[in-house]
Amino acid sequence: MSAHNFRPQYRPDIDGLRALAILPVVVYHAFPRYAPGGFIGVDIFFVISGYLISLIAFKNLANDNFSFTEFYVRRIKRLFPSLIIVTSTCYMFGYFALLPDEFMQLGKHIAAGMGFVENFVLRKEAGYFDVATELKPLMHLWSLAIEEQFYLAYPFLIWLLWKARLNVLTFLILLGCISFWLSYKGVHKNAIKAFFVPQTRFWELMMGSILAYFYAFGAHKKINSFIHSFIHSFNPYWSIQPGNFS
């Protein structure tokens, strides 16, 4: 492993959580009547993504070897092979199966998906005369766009805070609260816009970032120790094992 190549250990529990998260999403799209809230799986994916990316960033910053170049090269290597296969397959199918207007719209969505702005395109298309969701094969790329928009700004913010020796956790919590408040207000004002725009979605990724901070710097152990001490301070006899009684 290179100096800038920290990777978190494989977590089968996270892969299991991903599998559980995708199930309600699939059921929601196939049988919406039976899983009206199935899209919550996407929210779980956002939290997981924020956690994994932040864990890499925090570990490398702590070791003073964070590399922006390597960070983004990894993202490209991880995402683009699958993305190119999916968009190319849709393009070839659309070339033979779609009408000219439909094929033109597909081309727009392919370009938006490759440029990670699919969420903005879908936001503008939403309306009474919009094409049905089932006829947009690349609609799922809106969530990937949200993640990539987060990745563009987040590493620079964390790096600046770290170099300025500011309290990173405080800023993460503050930004997460602001995003959550925007989401809460947005849902009541314009639910479609709140669904697609990044500022109302970033709080979910920030939740993962906060969890990663606790894990990366051992804060979760300190919290557990504090809770343990706090509980036993009320009743010291709880800490006595049965074998200690005579």
mmCIF file of C-alpha atoms in Angstrom:
data_model
loop_
_atom_site.group_PDB
_atom_site.id
_atom_site.type_symbol
_atom_site.label_atom_id
_atom_site.label_comp_id
_atom_site.label_asym_id
_atom_site.label_seq_id
_atom_site.Cartn_x
_atom_site.Cartn_y
_atom_site.Cartn_z
ATOM 1 C CA MET A 1 0.000 0.000 0.000
ATOM 2 C CA SER A 2 1.258 3.454 -0.884
ATOM 3 C CA ALA A 3 1.593 6.299 1.590
ATOM 4 C CA HIS A 4 -1.739 7.753 0.480
ATOM 5 C CA ASN A 5 -3.549 4.483 0.045
ATOM 6 C CA PHE A 6 -5.415 3.860 3.305
ATOM 7 C CA ARG A 7 -8.481 1.726 2.827
ATOM 8 C CA PRO A 8 -10.845 0.624 5.565
ATOM 9 C CA GLN A 9 -10.996 -3.099 6.199
ATOM 10 C CA TYR A 10 -13.720 -5.055 4.487
ATOM 11 C CA ARG A 11 -16.915 -4.826 6.508
ATOM 12 C CA PRO A 12 -19.323 -7.702 5.820
ATOM 13 C CA ASP A 13 -21.865 -6.018 8.098
ATOM 14 C CA ILE A 14 -21.895 -2.950 5.832
ATOM 15 C CA ASP A 15 -22.327 -5.132 2.744
ATOM 16 C CA GLY A 16 -25.206 -6.854 4.523
ATOM 17 C CA LEU A 17 -26.747 -3.485 5.320
ATOM 18 C CA ARG A 18 -26.447 -2.520 1.656
ATOM 19 C CA ALA A 19 -28.241 -5.704 0.654
ATOM 20 C CA LEU A 20 -31.042 -5.008 3.109
ATOM 21 C CA ALA A 21 -31.281 -1.397 1.938
ATOM 22 C CA ILE A 22 -31.645 -2.290 -1.729
ATOM 23 C CA LEU A 23 -34.516 -4.719 -1.151
ATOM 24 C CA PRO A 24 -37.183 -2.123 -0.240
ATOM 25 C CA VAL A 25 -36.049 0.059 -3.166
ATOM 26 C CA VAL A 26 -36.533 -2.816 -5.628
ATOM 27 C CA VAL A 27 -39.904 -3.728 -4.119
ATOM 28 C CA TYR A 28 -40.974 -0.078 -4.206
ATOM 29 C CA HIS A 29 -40.276 0.185 -7.941
ATOM 30 C CA ALA A 30 -41.779 -3.213 -8.776
ATOM 31 C CA PHE A 31 -44.770 -3.165 -6.424
ATOM 32 C CA PRO A 32 -45.212 0.381 -5.039
ATOM 33 C CA ARG A 33 -48.435 -0.560 -3.278
ATOM 34 C CA TYR A 34 -46.609 -2.999 -0.998
ATOM 35 C CA ALA A 35 -43.639 -0.766 -0.122
ATOM 36 C CA PRO A 36 -44.767 2.885 -0.253
ATOM 37 C CA GLY A 37 -41.751 3.966 1.799
ATOM 38 C CA GLY A 38 -39.244 1.687 0.113
ATOM 39 C CA PHE A 39 -37.148 4.595 -1.090
ATOM 40 C CA ILE A 40 -35.722 4.835 2.433
ATOM 41 C CA GLY A 41 -33.109 2.380 1.194
ATOM 42 C CA VAL A 42 -31.536 5.236 -0.772
ATOM 43 C CA ASP A 43 -31.218 7.265 2.426
ATOM 44 C CA ILE A 44 -29.383 4.362 4.040
ATOM 45 C CA PHE A 45 -27.016 4.205 1.072
ATOM 46 C CA PHE A 46 -26.240 7.906 1.509
ATOM 47 C CA VAL A 47 -25.318 7.358 5.160
ATOM 48 C CA ILE A 48 -23.074 4.408 4.242
ATOM 49 C CA SER A 49 -21.348 6.408 1.492
ATOM 50 C CA GLY A 50 -20.707 9.327 3.826
ATOM 51 C CA TYR A 51 -19.270 6.962 6.405
ATOM 52 C CA LEU A 52 -16.874 5.124 4.082
ATOM 53 C CA ILE A 53 -15.576 8.209 2.281
ATOM 54 C CA SER A 54 -15.122 10.139 5.514
ATOM 55 C CA LEU A 55 -13.290 7.262 7.180
ATOM 56 C CA ILE A 56 -10.725 7.277 4.354
ATOM 57 C CA ALA A 57 -10.344 11.060 4.539
ATOM 58 C CA PHE A 58 -10.015 11.200 8.336
ATOM 59 C CA LYS A 59 -7.443 8.408 8.512
ATOM 60 C CA ASN A 60 -5.292 9.999 5.805
ATOM 61 C CA LEU A 61 -5.568 13.453 7.354
ATOM 62 C CA ALA A 62 -4.573 12.056 10.738
ATOM 63 C CA ASN A 63 -1.517 10.462 9.099
ATOM 64 C CA ASP A 64 -0.783 13.708 7.217
ATOM 65 C CA ASN A 65 -0.866 11.981 3.828
ATOM 66 C CA PHE A 66 -4.193 12.952 2.282
ATOM 67 C CA SER A 67 -3.972 13.203 -1.511
ATOM 68 C CA PHE A 68 -6.730 14.883 -3.528
ATOM 69 C CA THR A 69 -5.410 13.333 -6.731
ATOM 70 C CA GLU A 70 -5.525 9.806 -5.397
ATOM 71 C CA PHE A 71 -8.896 10.400 -3.767
ATOM 72 C CA TYR A 72 -10.537 11.381 -7.056
ATOM 73 C CA VAL A 73 -8.645 8.814 -9.139
ATOM 74 C CA ARG A 74 -10.080 6.104 -6.903
ATOM 75 C CA ARG A 75 -13.575 7.454 -7.337
ATOM 76 C CA ILE A 76 -13.148 7.463 -11.131
ATOM 77 C CA LYS A 77 -11.792 3.903 -11.202
ATOM 78 C CA ARG A 78 -14.583 2.701 -8.972
ATOM 79 C CA LEU A 79 -17.502 4.378 -10.724
ATOM 80 C CA PHE A 80 -16.794 4.892 -14.399
ATOM 81 C CA PRO A 81 -16.398 1.275 -15.626
ATOM 82 C CA SER A 82 -19.901 0.321 -14.443
ATOM 83 C CA LEU A 83 -21.326 3.696 -15.455
ATOM 84 C CA ILE A 84 -19.952 3.400 -18.993
ATOM 85 C CA ILE A 85 -21.362 -0.118 -19.370
ATOM 86 C CA VAL A 86 -24.829 0.944 -18.184
ATOM 87 C CA THR A 87 -25.048 4.088 -20.316
ATOM 88 C CA SER A 88 -23.605 2.372 -23.404
ATOM 89 C CA THR A 89 -26.087 -0.485 -23.110
ATOM 90 C CA CYS A 90 -28.992 1.959 -22.794
ATOM 91 C CA TYR A 91 -27.724 3.943 -25.769
ATOM 92 C CA MET A 92 -27.484 0.883 -28.031
ATOM 93 C CA PHE A 93 -30.916 -0.356 -26.996
ATOM 94 C CA GLY A 94 -32.435 3.105 -27.442
ATOM 95 C CA TYR A 95 -30.885 3.506 -30.901
ATOM 96 C CA PHE A 96 -32.931 0.575 -32.203
ATOM 97 C CA ALA A 97 -36.012 0.685 -29.966
ATOM 98 C CA LEU A 98 -36.904 4.335 -29.350
ATOM 99 C CA LEU A 99 -38.561 7.021 -31.423
ATOM 100 C CA PRO A 100 -36.442 10.089 -32.312
ATOM 101 C CA ASP A 101 -37.849 12.279 -29.526
ATOM 102 C CA GLU A 102 -37.455 9.495 -26.979
ATOM 103 C CA PHE A 103 -33.925 8.780 -28.141
ATOM 104 C CA MET A 104 -33.079 12.469 -27.829
ATOM 105 C CA GLN A 105 -34.293 12.494 -24.245
ATOM 106 C CA LEU A 106 -32.268 9.365 -23.517
ATOM 107 C CA GLY A 107 -29.173 11.090 -24.882
ATOM 108 C CA LYS A 108 -29.802 14.007 -22.546
ATOM 109 C CA HIS A 109 -30.041 11.658 -19.577
ATOM 110 C CA ILE A 110 -26.872 9.813 -20.605
ATOM 111 C CA ALA A 111 -24.965 13.099 -20.758
ATOM 112 C CA ALA A 112 -26.429 14.187 -17.410
ATOM 113 C CA GLY A 113 -25.573 10.832 -15.834
ATOM 114 C CA MET A 114 -21.980 10.951 -17.055
ATOM 115 C CA GLY A 115 -21.676 14.537 -15.836
ATOM 116 C CA PHE A 116 -23.289 13.730 -12.461
ATOM 117 C CA VAL A 117 -26.082 16.284 -12.834
ATOM 118 C CA GLU A 118 -28.961 13.865 -13.414
ATOM 119 C CA ASN A 119 -30.722 15.115 -10.281
ATOM 120 C CA PHE A 120 -30.939 18.657 -11.708
ATOM 121 C CA VAL A 121 -32.252 17.382 -15.054
ATOM 122 C CA LEU A 122 -34.943 15.302 -13.363
ATOM 123 C CA ARG A 123 -35.846 18.232 -11.137
ATOM 124 C CA LYS A 124 -36.559 20.395 -14.203
ATOM 125 C CA GLU A 125 -38.481 17.643 -15.967
ATOM 126 C CA ALA A 126 -40.848 16.953 -13.068
ATOM 127 C CA GLY A 127 -44.378 18.032 -13.889
ATOM 128 C CA TYR A 128 -47.794 17.002 -15.128
ATOM 129 C CA PHE A 129 -46.659 16.373 -18.713
ATOM 130 C CA ASP A 130 -43.449 14.622 -17.772
ATOM 131 C CA VAL A 131 -42.612 11.153 -19.076
ATOM 132 C CA ALA A 132 -43.440 8.356 -16.630
ATOM 133 C CA THR A 133 -40.641 7.272 -14.324
ATOM 134 C CA GLU A 134 -40.780 3.722 -15.691
ATOM 135 C CA LEU A 135 -39.710 5.053 -19.109
ATOM 136 C CA LYS A 136 -36.520 6.678 -17.784
ATOM 137 C CA PRO A 137 -33.976 3.849 -17.511
ATOM 138 C CA LEU A 138 -31.262 6.100 -16.084
ATOM 139 C CA MET A 139 -33.368 7.832 -13.477
ATOM 140 C CA HIS A 140 -31.566 5.984 -10.684
ATOM 141 C CA LEU A 141 -28.413 7.985 -11.486
ATOM 142 C CA TRP A 142 -29.860 10.949 -9.577
ATOM 143 C CA SER A 143 -28.580 9.452 -6.320
ATOM 144 C CA LEU A 144 -25.120 8.920 -7.789
ATOM 145 C CA ALA A 145 -25.133 12.578 -8.830
ATOM 146 C CA ILE A 146 -25.903 13.637 -5.253
ATOM 147 C CA GLU A 147 -22.994 11.587 -3.954
ATOM 148 C CA GLU A 148 -20.544 12.949 -6.522
ATOM 149 C CA GLN A 149 -21.602 16.531 -5.834
ATOM 150 C CA PHE A 150 -20.923 15.828 -2.178
ATOM 151 C CA TYR A 151 -17.497 14.391 -3.024
ATOM 152 C CA LEU A 152 -16.559 17.498 -5.005
ATOM 153 C CA ALA A 153 -16.968 19.879 -2.076
ATOM 154 C CA TYR A 154 -16.601 17.748 1.038
ATOM 155 C CA PRO A 155 -12.891 16.739 0.865
ATOM 156 C CA PHE A 156 -11.805 20.361 0.366
ATOM 157 C CA LEU A 157 -13.932 21.495 3.311
ATOM 158 C CA ILE A 158 -12.572 18.795 5.615
ATOM 159 C CA TRP A 159 -8.999 19.492 4.504
ATOM 160 C CA LEU A 160 -9.353 23.227 5.164
ATOM 161 C CA LEU A 161 -10.881 22.659 8.600
ATOM 162 C CA TRP A 162 -8.177 20.166 9.489
ATOM 163 C CA LYS A 163 -5.325 22.411 8.358
ATOM 164 C CA ALA A 164 -6.835 25.370 10.221
ATOM 165 C CA ARG A 165 -6.975 23.165 13.354
ATOM 166 C CA LEU A 166 -10.672 23.830 13.778
ATOM 167 C CA ASN A 167 -13.110 21.430 15.389
ATOM 168 C CA VAL A 168 -14.138 19.243 12.453
ATOM 169 C CA LEU A 169 -16.872 17.413 14.356
ATOM 170 C CA THR A 170 -18.589 20.677 15.323
ATOM 171 C CA PHE A 171 -18.694 21.795 11.711
ATOM 172 C CA LEU A 172 -20.001 18.413 10.549
ATOM 173 C CA ILE A 173 -22.842 18.549 13.058
ATOM 174 C CA LEU A 174 -23.604 22.184 12.207
ATOM 175 C CA LEU A 175 -23.684 21.576 8.452
ATOM 176 C CA GLY A 176 -25.758 18.424 8.931
ATOM 177 C CA CYS A 177 -28.302 20.354 11.005
ATOM 178 C CA ILE A 178 -28.509 23.128 8.398
ATOM 179 C CA SER A 179 -29.077 20.605 5.607
ATOM 180 C CA PHE A 180 -31.703 18.778 7.672
ATOM 181 C CA TRP A 181 -33.508 22.045 8.357
ATOM 182 C CA LEU A 182 -33.481 22.880 4.625
ATOM 183 C CA SER A 183 -34.851 19.408 3.926
ATOM 184 C CA TYR A 184 -37.619 19.802 6.489
ATOM 185 C CA LYS A 185 -38.648 23.188 5.110
ATOM 186 C CA GLY A 186 -38.268 22.040 1.516
ATOM 187 C CA VAL A 187 -40.521 19.011 1.889
ATOM 188 C CA HIS A 188 -43.395 21.236 3.004
ATOM 189 C CA LYS A 189 -42.719 23.879 0.376
ATOM 190 C CA ASN A 190 -41.715 21.874 -2.716
ATOM 191 C CA ALA A 191 -41.324 18.151 -2.100
ATOM 192 C CA ILE A 192 -40.056 17.344 -5.614
ATOM 193 C CA LYS A 193 -37.309 19.930 -5.423
ATOM 194 C CA ALA A 194 -36.345 18.812 -1.923
ATOM 195 C CA PHE A 195 -36.101 15.241 -3.199
ATOM 196 C CA PHE A 196 -33.551 16.026 -5.926
ATOM 197 C CA VAL A 197 -31.398 18.979 -4.849
ATOM 198 C CA PRO A 198 -28.141 18.268 -2.982
ATOM 199 C CA GLN A 199 -28.491 20.759 -0.127
ATOM 200 C CA THR A 200 -31.527 18.898 1.234
ATOM 201 C CA ARG A 201 -29.795 15.522 0.928
ATOM 202 C CA PHE A 202 -26.339 16.226 2.293
ATOM 203 C CA TRP A 203 -27.459 15.767 5.905
ATOM 204 C CA GLU A 204 -27.754 12.029 5.280
ATOM 205 C CA LEU A 205 -24.169 11.820 4.061
ATOM 206 C CA MET A 206 -23.139 14.044 6.974
ATOM 207 C CA MET A 207 -24.636 11.521 9.381
ATOM 208 C CA GLY A 208 -22.269 8.936 7.950
ATOM 209 C CA SER A 209 -19.413 11.428 8.250
ATOM 210 C CA ILE A 210 -20.150 12.003 11.935
ATOM 211 C CA LEU A 211 -20.198 8.254 12.583
ATOM 212 C CA ALA A 212 -16.885 7.930 10.731
ATOM 213 C CA TYR A 213 -15.355 10.655 12.898
ATOM 214 C CA PHE A 214 -16.362 8.828 16.069
ATOM 215 C CA TYR A 215 -14.963 5.559 14.740
ATOM 216 C CA ALA A 216 -11.742 7.007 13.287
ATOM 217 C CA PHE A 217 -10.695 8.778 16.463
ATOM 218 C CA GLY A 218 -12.019 6.329 19.037
ATOM 219 C CA ALA A 219 -14.686 8.693 20.325
ATOM 220 C CA HIS A 220 -17.184 5.834 20.397
ATOM 221 C CA LYS A 221 -15.013 4.072 22.993
ATOM 222 C CA LYS A 222 -14.917 7.198 25.150
ATOM 223 C CA ILE A 223 -18.702 7.545 24.902
ATOM 224 C CA ASN A 224 -19.222 3.890 25.853
ATOM 225 C CA SER A 225 -16.848 4.295 28.787
ATOM 226 C CA PHE A 226 -18.663 7.424 29.925
ATOM 227 C CA ILE A 227 -22.085 5.741 29.711
ATOM 228 C CA HIS A 228 -20.769 2.720 31.596
ATOM 229 C CA SER A 229 -19.321 4.898 34.365
ATOM 230 C CA PHE A 230 -22.447 7.056 34.478
ATOM 231 C CA ILE A 231 -24.757 4.060 34.932
ATOM 232 C CA HIS A 232 -22.651 2.430 37.610
ATOM 233 C CA SER A 233 -22.275 5.686 39.509
ATOM 234 C CA PHE A 234 -25.961 5.392 40.479
ATOM 235 C CA ASN A 235 -25.643 1.887 41.835
ATOM 236 C CA PRO A 236 -22.159 0.538 42.601
ATOM 237 C CA TYR A 237 -23.624 -2.887 43.358
ATOM 238 C CA TRP A 238 -24.349 -3.399 39.632
ATOM 239 C CA SER A 239 -20.642 -3.865 39.057
ATOM 240 C CA ILE A 240 -20.354 -6.652 41.657
ATOM 241 C CA GLN A 241 -20.374 -10.100 40.140
ATOM 242 C CA PRO A 242 -22.582 -12.806 41.742
ATOM 243 C CA GLY A 243 -19.503 -14.767 42.763
ATOM 244 C CA ASN A 244 -18.352 -11.883 44.989
ATOM 245 C CA PHE A 245 -21.181 -12.396 47.463
ATOM 246 C CA SER A 246 -20.526 -14.713 50.412
#
